[in-house]
mmCIF file of C-alpha atoms in Angstrom:
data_model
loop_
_atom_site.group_PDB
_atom_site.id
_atom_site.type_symbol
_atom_site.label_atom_id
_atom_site.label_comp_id
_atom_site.label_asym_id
_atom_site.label_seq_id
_atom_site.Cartn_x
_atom_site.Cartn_y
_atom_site.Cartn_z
ATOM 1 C CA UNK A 1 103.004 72.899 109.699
ATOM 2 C CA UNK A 2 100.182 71.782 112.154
ATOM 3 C CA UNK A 3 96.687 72.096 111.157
ATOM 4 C CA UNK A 4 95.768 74.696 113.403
ATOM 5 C CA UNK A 5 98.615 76.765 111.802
ATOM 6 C CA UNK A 6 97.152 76.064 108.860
ATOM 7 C CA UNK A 7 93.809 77.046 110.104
ATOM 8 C CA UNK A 8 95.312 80.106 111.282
ATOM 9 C CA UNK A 9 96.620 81.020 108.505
ATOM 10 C CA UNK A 10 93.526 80.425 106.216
ATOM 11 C CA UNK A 11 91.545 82.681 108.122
ATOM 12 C CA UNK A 12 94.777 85.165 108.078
ATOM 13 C CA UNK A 13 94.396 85.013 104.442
ATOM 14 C CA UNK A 14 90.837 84.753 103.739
ATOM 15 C CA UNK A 15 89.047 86.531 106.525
ATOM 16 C CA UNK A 16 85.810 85.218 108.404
ATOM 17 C CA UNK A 17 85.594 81.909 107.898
ATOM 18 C CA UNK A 18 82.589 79.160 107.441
ATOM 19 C CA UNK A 19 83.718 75.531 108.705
ATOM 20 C CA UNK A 20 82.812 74.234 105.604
ATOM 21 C CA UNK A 21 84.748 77.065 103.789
ATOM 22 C CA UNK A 22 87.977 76.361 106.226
ATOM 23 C CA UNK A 23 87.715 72.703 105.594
ATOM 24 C CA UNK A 24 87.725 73.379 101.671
ATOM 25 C CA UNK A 25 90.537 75.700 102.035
ATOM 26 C CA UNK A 26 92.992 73.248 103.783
ATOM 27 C CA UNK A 27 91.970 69.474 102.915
ATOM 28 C CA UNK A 28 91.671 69.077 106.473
ATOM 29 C CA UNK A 29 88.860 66.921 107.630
ATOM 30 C CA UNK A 30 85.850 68.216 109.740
ATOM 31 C CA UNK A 31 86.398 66.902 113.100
ATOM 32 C CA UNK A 32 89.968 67.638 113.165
ATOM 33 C CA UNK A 33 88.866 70.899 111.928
ATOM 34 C CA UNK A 34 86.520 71.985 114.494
ATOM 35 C CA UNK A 35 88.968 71.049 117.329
ATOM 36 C CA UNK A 36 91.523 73.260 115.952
ATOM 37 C CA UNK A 37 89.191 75.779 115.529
ATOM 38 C CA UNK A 38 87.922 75.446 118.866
ATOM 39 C CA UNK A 39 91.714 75.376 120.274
ATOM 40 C CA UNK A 40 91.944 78.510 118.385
ATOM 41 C CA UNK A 41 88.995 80.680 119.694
ATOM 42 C CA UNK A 42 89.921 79.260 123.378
ATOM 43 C CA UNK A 43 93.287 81.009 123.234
ATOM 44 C CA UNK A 44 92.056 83.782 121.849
ATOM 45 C CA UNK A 45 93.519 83.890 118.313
ATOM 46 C CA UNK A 46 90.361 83.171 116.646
ATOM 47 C CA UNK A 47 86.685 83.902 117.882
ATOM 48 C CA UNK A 48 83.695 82.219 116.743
ATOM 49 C CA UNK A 49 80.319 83.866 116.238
ATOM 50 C CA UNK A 50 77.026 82.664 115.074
ATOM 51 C CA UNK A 51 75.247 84.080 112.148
ATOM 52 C CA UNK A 52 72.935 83.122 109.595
ATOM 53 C CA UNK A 53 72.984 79.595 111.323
ATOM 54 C CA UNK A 54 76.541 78.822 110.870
ATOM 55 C CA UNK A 55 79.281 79.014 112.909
ATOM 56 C CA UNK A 56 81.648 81.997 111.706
ATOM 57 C CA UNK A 57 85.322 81.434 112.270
ATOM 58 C CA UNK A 58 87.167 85.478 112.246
ATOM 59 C CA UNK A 59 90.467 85.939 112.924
ATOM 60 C CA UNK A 60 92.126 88.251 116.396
ATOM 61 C CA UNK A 61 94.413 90.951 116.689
ATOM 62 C CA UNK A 62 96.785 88.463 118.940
ATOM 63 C CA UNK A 63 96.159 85.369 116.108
ATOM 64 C CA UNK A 64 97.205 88.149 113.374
ATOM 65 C CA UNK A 65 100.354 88.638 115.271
ATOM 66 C CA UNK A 66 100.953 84.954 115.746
ATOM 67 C CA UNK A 67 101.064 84.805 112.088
ATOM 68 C CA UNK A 68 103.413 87.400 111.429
ATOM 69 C CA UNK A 69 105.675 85.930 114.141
ATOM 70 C CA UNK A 70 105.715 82.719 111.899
ATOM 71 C CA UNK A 71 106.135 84.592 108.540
ATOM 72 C CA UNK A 72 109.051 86.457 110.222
ATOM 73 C CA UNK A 73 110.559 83.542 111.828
ATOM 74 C CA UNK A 74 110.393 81.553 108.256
ATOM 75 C CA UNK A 75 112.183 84.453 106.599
ATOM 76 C CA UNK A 76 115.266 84.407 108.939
ATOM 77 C CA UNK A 77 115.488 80.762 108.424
ATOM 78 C CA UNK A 78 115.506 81.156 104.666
ATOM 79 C CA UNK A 79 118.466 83.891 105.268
ATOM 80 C CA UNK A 80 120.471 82.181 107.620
ATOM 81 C CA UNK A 81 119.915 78.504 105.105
ATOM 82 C CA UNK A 82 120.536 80.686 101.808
#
């Protein structure tokens, strides 16, 4: 799995999103972090909004979708390989 799927998928799981909290979530380090994060609200599957002085990382509608597209795509693997 990339890190920006991972990214993806921590905010799929957790919601709005602090850097700091993303980086926590997935071991992944800071720099690599904001570039996939950046990736992310540039195609639309994330956006980014400022509050409280930190950059908030939420989820999309499309980047929800992406996910499920993964999460199906993993379970007709497992079928077809069980």
């Amino acid at each position: 799995m990339t890190e920006t799927m991972q990214i993806l998928k921590c905010l799929h799981a957790h919601g709005e999103q602090t850097l700091l909290q993303v980086v926590d979530a997935t071991n992944i380090p800071a720099g690599r972090a904001i570039a996939s994060l950046n990736a992310l609200a540039r195609t639309g599957a994330a956006v980014k909004a400022r509050r409280d002085g930190f950059d908030r990382y939420t989820i999309t509608n499309a980047g929800r979708e992406t996910v499920k597209g993964w999460d199906a795509a993993g379970a007709r693997e497992a079928r077809h390989a069980g």
